[in-house]
Coordinates of C-alpha atoms and ligand atoms in Angstrom, one line a residue:
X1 CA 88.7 135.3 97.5
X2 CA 90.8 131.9 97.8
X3 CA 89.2 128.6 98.1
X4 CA 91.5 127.8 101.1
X5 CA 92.1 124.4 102.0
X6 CA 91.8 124.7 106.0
X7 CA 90.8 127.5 108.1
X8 CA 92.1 127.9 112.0
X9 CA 89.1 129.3 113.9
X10 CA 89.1 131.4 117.1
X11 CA 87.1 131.3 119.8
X12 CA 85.3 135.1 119.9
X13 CA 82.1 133.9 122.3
X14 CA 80.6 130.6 123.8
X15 CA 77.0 130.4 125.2
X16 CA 74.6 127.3 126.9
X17 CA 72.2 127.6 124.1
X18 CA 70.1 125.1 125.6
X19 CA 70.2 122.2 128.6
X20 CA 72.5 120.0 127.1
X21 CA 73.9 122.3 123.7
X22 CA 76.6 124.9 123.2
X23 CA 77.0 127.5 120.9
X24 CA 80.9 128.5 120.6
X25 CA 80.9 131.3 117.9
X26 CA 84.1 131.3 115.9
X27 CA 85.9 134.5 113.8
X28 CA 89.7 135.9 113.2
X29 CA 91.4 136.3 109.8
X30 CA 90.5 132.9 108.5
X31 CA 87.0 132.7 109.2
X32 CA 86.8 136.1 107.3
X33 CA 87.6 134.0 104.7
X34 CA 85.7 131.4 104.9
X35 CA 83.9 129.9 101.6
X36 CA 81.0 128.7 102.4
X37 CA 79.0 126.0 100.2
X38 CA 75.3 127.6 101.1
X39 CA 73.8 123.8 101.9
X40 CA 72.2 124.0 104.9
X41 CA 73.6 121.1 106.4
X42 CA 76.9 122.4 105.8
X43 CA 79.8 120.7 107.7
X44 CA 83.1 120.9 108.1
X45 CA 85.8 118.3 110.2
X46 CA 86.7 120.3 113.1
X47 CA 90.3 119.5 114.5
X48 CA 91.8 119.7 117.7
X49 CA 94.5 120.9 119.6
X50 CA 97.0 117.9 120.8
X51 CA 98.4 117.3 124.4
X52 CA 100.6 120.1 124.9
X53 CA 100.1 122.3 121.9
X54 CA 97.9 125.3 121.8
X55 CA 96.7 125.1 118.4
X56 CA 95.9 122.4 116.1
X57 CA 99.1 121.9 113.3
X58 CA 98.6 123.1 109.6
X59 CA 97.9 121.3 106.9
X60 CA 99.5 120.2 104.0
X61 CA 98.7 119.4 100.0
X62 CA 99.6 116.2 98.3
X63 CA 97.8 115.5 94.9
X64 CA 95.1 118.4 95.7
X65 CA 94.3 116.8 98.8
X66 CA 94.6 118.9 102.3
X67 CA 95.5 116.8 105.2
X68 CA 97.9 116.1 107.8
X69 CA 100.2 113.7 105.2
X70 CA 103.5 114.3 107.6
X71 CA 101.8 114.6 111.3
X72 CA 102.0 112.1 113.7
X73 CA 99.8 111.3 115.7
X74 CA 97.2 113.1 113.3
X75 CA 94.9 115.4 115.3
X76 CA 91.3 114.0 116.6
X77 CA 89.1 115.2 114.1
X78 CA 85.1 115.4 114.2
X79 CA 82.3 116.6 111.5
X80 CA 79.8 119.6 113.0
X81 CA 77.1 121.5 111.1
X82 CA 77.8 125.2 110.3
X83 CA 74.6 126.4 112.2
X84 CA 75.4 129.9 110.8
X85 CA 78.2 132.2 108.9
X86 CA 78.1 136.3 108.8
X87 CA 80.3 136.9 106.0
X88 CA 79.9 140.2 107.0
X89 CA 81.1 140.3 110.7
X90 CA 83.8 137.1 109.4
X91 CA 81.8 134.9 112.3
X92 CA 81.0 131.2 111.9
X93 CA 78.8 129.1 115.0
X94 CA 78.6 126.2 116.0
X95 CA 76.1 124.2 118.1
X96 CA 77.5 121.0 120.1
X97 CA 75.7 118.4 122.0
X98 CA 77.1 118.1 125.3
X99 CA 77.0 114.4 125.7
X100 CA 79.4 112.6 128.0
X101 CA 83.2 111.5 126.7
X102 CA 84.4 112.4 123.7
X103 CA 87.4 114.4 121.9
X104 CA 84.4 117.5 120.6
X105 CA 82.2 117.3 123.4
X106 CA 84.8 117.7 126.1
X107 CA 86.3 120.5 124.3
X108 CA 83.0 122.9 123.8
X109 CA 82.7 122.3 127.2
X110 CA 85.5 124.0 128.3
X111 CA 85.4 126.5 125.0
X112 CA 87.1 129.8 126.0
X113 CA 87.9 132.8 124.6
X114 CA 91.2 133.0 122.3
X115 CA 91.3 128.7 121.8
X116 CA 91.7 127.5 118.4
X117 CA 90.7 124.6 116.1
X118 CA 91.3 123.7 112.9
X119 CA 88.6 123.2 110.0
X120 CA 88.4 121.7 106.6
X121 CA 86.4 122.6 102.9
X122 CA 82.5 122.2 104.0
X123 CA 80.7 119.2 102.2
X124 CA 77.3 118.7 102.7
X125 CA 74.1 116.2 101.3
X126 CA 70.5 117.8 101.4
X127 CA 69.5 118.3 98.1
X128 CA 66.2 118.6 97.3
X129 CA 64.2 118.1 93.9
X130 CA 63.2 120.4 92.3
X131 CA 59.4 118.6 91.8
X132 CA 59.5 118.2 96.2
X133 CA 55.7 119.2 97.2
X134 CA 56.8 118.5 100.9
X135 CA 59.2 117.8 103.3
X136 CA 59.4 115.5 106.6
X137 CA 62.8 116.6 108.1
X138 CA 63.7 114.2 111.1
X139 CA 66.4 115.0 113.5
X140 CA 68.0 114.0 117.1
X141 CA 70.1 116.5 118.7
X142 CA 72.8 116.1 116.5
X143 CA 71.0 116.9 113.7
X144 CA 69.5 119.9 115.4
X145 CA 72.2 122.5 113.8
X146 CA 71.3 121.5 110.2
X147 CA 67.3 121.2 110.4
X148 CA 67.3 124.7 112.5
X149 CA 69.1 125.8 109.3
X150 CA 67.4 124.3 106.4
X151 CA 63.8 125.5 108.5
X152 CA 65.4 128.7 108.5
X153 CA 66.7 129.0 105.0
X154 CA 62.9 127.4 103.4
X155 CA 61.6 129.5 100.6
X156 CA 58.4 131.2 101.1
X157 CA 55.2 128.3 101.5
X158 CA 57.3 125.5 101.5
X159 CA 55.8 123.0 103.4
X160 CA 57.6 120.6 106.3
X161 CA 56.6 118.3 108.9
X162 CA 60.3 118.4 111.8
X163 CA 60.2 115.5 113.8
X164 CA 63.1 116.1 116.6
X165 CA 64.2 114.1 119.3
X166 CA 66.5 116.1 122.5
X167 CA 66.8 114.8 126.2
X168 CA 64.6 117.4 127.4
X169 CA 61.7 120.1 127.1
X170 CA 65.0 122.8 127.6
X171 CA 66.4 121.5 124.7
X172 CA 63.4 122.4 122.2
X173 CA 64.6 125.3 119.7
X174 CA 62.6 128.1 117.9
X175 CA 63.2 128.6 114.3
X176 CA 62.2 131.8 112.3
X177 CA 60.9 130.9 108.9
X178 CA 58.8 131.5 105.9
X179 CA 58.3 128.5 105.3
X180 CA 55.2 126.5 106.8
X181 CA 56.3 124.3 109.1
X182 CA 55.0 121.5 112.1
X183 CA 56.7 120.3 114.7
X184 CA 56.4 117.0 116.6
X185 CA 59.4 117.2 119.3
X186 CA 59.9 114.5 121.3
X187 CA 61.8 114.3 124.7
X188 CA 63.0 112.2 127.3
X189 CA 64.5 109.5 124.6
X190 CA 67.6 109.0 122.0
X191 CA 70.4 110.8 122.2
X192 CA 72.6 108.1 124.2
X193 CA 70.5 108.4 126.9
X194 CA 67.8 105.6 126.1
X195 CA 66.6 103.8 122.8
X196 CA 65.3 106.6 120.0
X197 CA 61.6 107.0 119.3
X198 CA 62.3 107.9 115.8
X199 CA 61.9 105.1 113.8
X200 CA 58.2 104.6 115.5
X201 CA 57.4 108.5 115.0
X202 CA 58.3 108.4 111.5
X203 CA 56.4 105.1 110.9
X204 CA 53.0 106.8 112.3
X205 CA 53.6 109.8 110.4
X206 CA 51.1 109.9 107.6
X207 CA 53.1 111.0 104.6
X208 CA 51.5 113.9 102.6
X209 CA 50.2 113.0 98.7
X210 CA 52.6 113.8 96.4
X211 CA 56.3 113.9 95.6
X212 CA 57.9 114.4 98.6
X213 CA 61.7 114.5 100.4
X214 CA 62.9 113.2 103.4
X215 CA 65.7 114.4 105.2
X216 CA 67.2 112.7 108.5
X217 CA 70.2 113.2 111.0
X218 CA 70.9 110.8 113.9
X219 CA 72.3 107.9 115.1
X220 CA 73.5 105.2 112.7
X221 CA 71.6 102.4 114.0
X222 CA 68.3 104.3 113.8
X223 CA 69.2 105.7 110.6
X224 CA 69.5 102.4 109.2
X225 CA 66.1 101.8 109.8
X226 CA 64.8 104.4 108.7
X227 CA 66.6 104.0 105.1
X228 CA 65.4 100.7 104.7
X229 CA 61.9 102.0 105.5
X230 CA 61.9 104.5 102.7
X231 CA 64.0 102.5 100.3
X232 CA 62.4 99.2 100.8
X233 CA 59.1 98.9 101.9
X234 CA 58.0 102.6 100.4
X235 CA 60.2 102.6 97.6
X236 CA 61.7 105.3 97.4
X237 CA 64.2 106.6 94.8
X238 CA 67.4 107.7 96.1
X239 CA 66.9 111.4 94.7
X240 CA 64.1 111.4 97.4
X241 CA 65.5 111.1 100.7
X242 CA 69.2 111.7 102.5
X243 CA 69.2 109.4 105.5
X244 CA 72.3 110.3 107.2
X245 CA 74.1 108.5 110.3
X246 CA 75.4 111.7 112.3
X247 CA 76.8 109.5 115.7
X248 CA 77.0 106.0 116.8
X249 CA 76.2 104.5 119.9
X250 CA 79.3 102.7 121.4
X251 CA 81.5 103.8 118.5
X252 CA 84.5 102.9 120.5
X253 CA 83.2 98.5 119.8
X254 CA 82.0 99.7 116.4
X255 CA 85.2 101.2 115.2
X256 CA 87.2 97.9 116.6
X257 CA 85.2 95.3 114.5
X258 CA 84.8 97.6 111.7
X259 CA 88.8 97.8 111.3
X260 CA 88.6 94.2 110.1
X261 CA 86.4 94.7 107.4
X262 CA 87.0 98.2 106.3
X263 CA 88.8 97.2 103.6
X264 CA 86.7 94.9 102.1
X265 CA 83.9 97.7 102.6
X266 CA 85.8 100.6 100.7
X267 CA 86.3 97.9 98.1
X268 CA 82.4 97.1 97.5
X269 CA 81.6 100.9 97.6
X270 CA 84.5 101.7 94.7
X271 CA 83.5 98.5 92.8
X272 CA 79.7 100.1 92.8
X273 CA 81.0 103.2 91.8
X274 CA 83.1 101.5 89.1
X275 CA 80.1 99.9 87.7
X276 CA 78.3 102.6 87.0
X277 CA 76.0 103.0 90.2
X278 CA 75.6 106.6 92.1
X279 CA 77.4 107.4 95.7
X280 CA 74.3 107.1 97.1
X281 CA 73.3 103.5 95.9
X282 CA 77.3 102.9 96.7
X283 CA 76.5 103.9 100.0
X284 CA 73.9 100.9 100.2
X285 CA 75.8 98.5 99.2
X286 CA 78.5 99.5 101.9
X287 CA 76.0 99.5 104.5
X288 CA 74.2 96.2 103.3
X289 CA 78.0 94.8 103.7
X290 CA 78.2 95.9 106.9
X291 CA 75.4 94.8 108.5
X292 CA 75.6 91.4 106.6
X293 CA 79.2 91.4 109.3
X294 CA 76.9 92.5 112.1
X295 CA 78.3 96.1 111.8
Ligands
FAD301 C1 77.5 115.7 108.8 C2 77.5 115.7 110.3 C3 77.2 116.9 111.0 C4 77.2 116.9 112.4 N1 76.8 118.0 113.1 C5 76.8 118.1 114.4 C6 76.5 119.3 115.1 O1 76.3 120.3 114.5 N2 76.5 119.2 116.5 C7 76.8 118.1 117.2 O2 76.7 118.1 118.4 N3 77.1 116.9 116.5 C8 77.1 116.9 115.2 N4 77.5 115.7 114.5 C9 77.7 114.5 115.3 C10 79.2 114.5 115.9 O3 80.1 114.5 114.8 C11 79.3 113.2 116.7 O4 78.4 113.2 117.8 C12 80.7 113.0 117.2 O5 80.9 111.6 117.5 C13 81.0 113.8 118.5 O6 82.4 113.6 118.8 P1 83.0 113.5 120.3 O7 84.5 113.6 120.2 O8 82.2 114.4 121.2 O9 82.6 112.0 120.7 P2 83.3 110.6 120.2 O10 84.8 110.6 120.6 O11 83.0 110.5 118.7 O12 82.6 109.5 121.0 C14 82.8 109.3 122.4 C15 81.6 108.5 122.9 O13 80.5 109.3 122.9 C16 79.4 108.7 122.1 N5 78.8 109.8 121.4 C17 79.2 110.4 120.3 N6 78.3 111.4 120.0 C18 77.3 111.4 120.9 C19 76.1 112.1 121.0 N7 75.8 113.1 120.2 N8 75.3 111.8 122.1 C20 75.7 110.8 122.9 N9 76.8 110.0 122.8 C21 77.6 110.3 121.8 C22 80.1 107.7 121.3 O14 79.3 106.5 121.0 C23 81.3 107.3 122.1 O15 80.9 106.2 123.0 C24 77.5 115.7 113.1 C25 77.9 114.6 112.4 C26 77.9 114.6 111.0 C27 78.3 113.3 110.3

């Protein structure tokens, strides 16, 4: 099978899996031939349509890289979790938040039948270690997709403690799994709505002895905090944890300032890389630039 460099996706089926989250399921020709990366946090850059077309335009290759080199403007794209793929029946799902505003949200919500989008190569970051006796997996409703999956996907015994935060009691999710799992969902907070209980929750939680690995998706700001948690006061090597900004609050503000010092940014995280250090401590230094600008 080719490695193809986008895929357009139909729409075959959409469904309100839950109070504020919609499931649009995906097949066609292209999706048949989707190559998946098996992570469980899998995602891939959805594109849309623009004013006045009825399908998102192709991409092209320039030095092995896929994207829109010649199209102007270039299409509003936004990352989403590949909650599942049937290889089998060539189907692919999707689970969006419904929040307010917004190029992907607006879309699902009007999700029909016979629309298409555009999709890129999957890349992904949960990797745990081998030596991992546990797991705390902590999630807002972004993240949702991906821990459904990885609780899903756990190996028989394997032991994790979800922490998930949704805007309400209908939008708690079942998972089947072999795995041995807890839940402590929280409701009513995060998700754009009010300030996220996360960083308290997780700072109550009594870690589990052992070697353990933490996994979180959700907002940037909260995410922050909760990195600098596990990195600084616990500790924690970076093989240990993937602390992941999914969303921003106000991203609109965020992206202004951030044009200004984007630059300067790409050019800390290259020099790390230059000198030796991993993408993830790169990725620290970036965000420790950042938020020395007040980003
Ligand atoms: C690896 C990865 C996987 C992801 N997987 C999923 C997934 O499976 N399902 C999913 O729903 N999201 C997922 N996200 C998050 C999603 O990409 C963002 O929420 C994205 O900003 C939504 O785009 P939009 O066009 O709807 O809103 P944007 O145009 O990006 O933003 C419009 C406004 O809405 C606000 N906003 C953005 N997202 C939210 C939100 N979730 N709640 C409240 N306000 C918001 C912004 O601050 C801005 O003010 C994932 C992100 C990453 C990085």
């Amino acid at each position: 099978m080719t490695d193809k460099g986008f895929y357009f996706a139909e729409v075959v089926a959409t469904e309100q899996l839950s109070t504020h989250m919609v499931r649009v399921t995906f097949g066609g020709n292209d999706v048949a031939q989707y190559v998946s990366n098996g992570a469980p946090d899998e995602c891939v850059t959805i594109f849309f349509a623009r004013d006045g077309e009825e399908r998102p335009p192709a991409m092209t290759v320039v030095d092995g890289q896929w994207w829109y080199h010649d199209v102007e403007p270039v299409p509003e794209g936004r990352n989403y979790t590949v909650r599942r793929f049937d290889a089998d029946a060539g189907l692919l799902v999707i689970d969006f938040v419904a929040h307010e505003g917004g190029v992907a949200a607006t879309w699902a919500l009007q999700a029909a039948a016979g629309q298409v989008v555009l999709w890129t190569r999957p890349r992904s970051w949960y990797d745990i270690p081998d030596t991992a006796q546990w797991q705390l997996l902590v999630a807002d409703m972004t993240g949702l997709p991906a821990l459904g999956r990885v609780i899903e996907e756990l190996p028989a015994g394997a032991k994790v403690h979800a922490i998930v935060e949704v805007l309400e009691r209908g939008d708690i999710q079942q998972f089947e799994t072999a795995g041995e799992v807890t839940y402590d969902w929280r409701f009513g907070s995060g998700n754009g709505d009010s300030a996220s209980v996360l960083e308290g929750v997780v700072r109550e939680y009594v870690l589990p002895e052992g070697e353990g690995y933490v996994w979180f998706a959700g907002e940037a700001a909260v995410s922050r905090a909760v990195r600098k948690y596990f990195r600084k006061e616990l500790g924690y090597a970076v093989a240990h944890f993937e602390i992941i900004g999914y969303w921003r609050v106000n991203s609109e503000q965020w992206l202004e300032k951030y044009k200004q010092y984007q630059e300067e940014a790409i050019a800390v995280y290259d020099g790390a890389l230059e000198a030796g250090r991993s993408e993830a401590e790169a990725s620290e230094e970036f965000d420790a630039m950042l938020e020395r600008v007040g980003l």
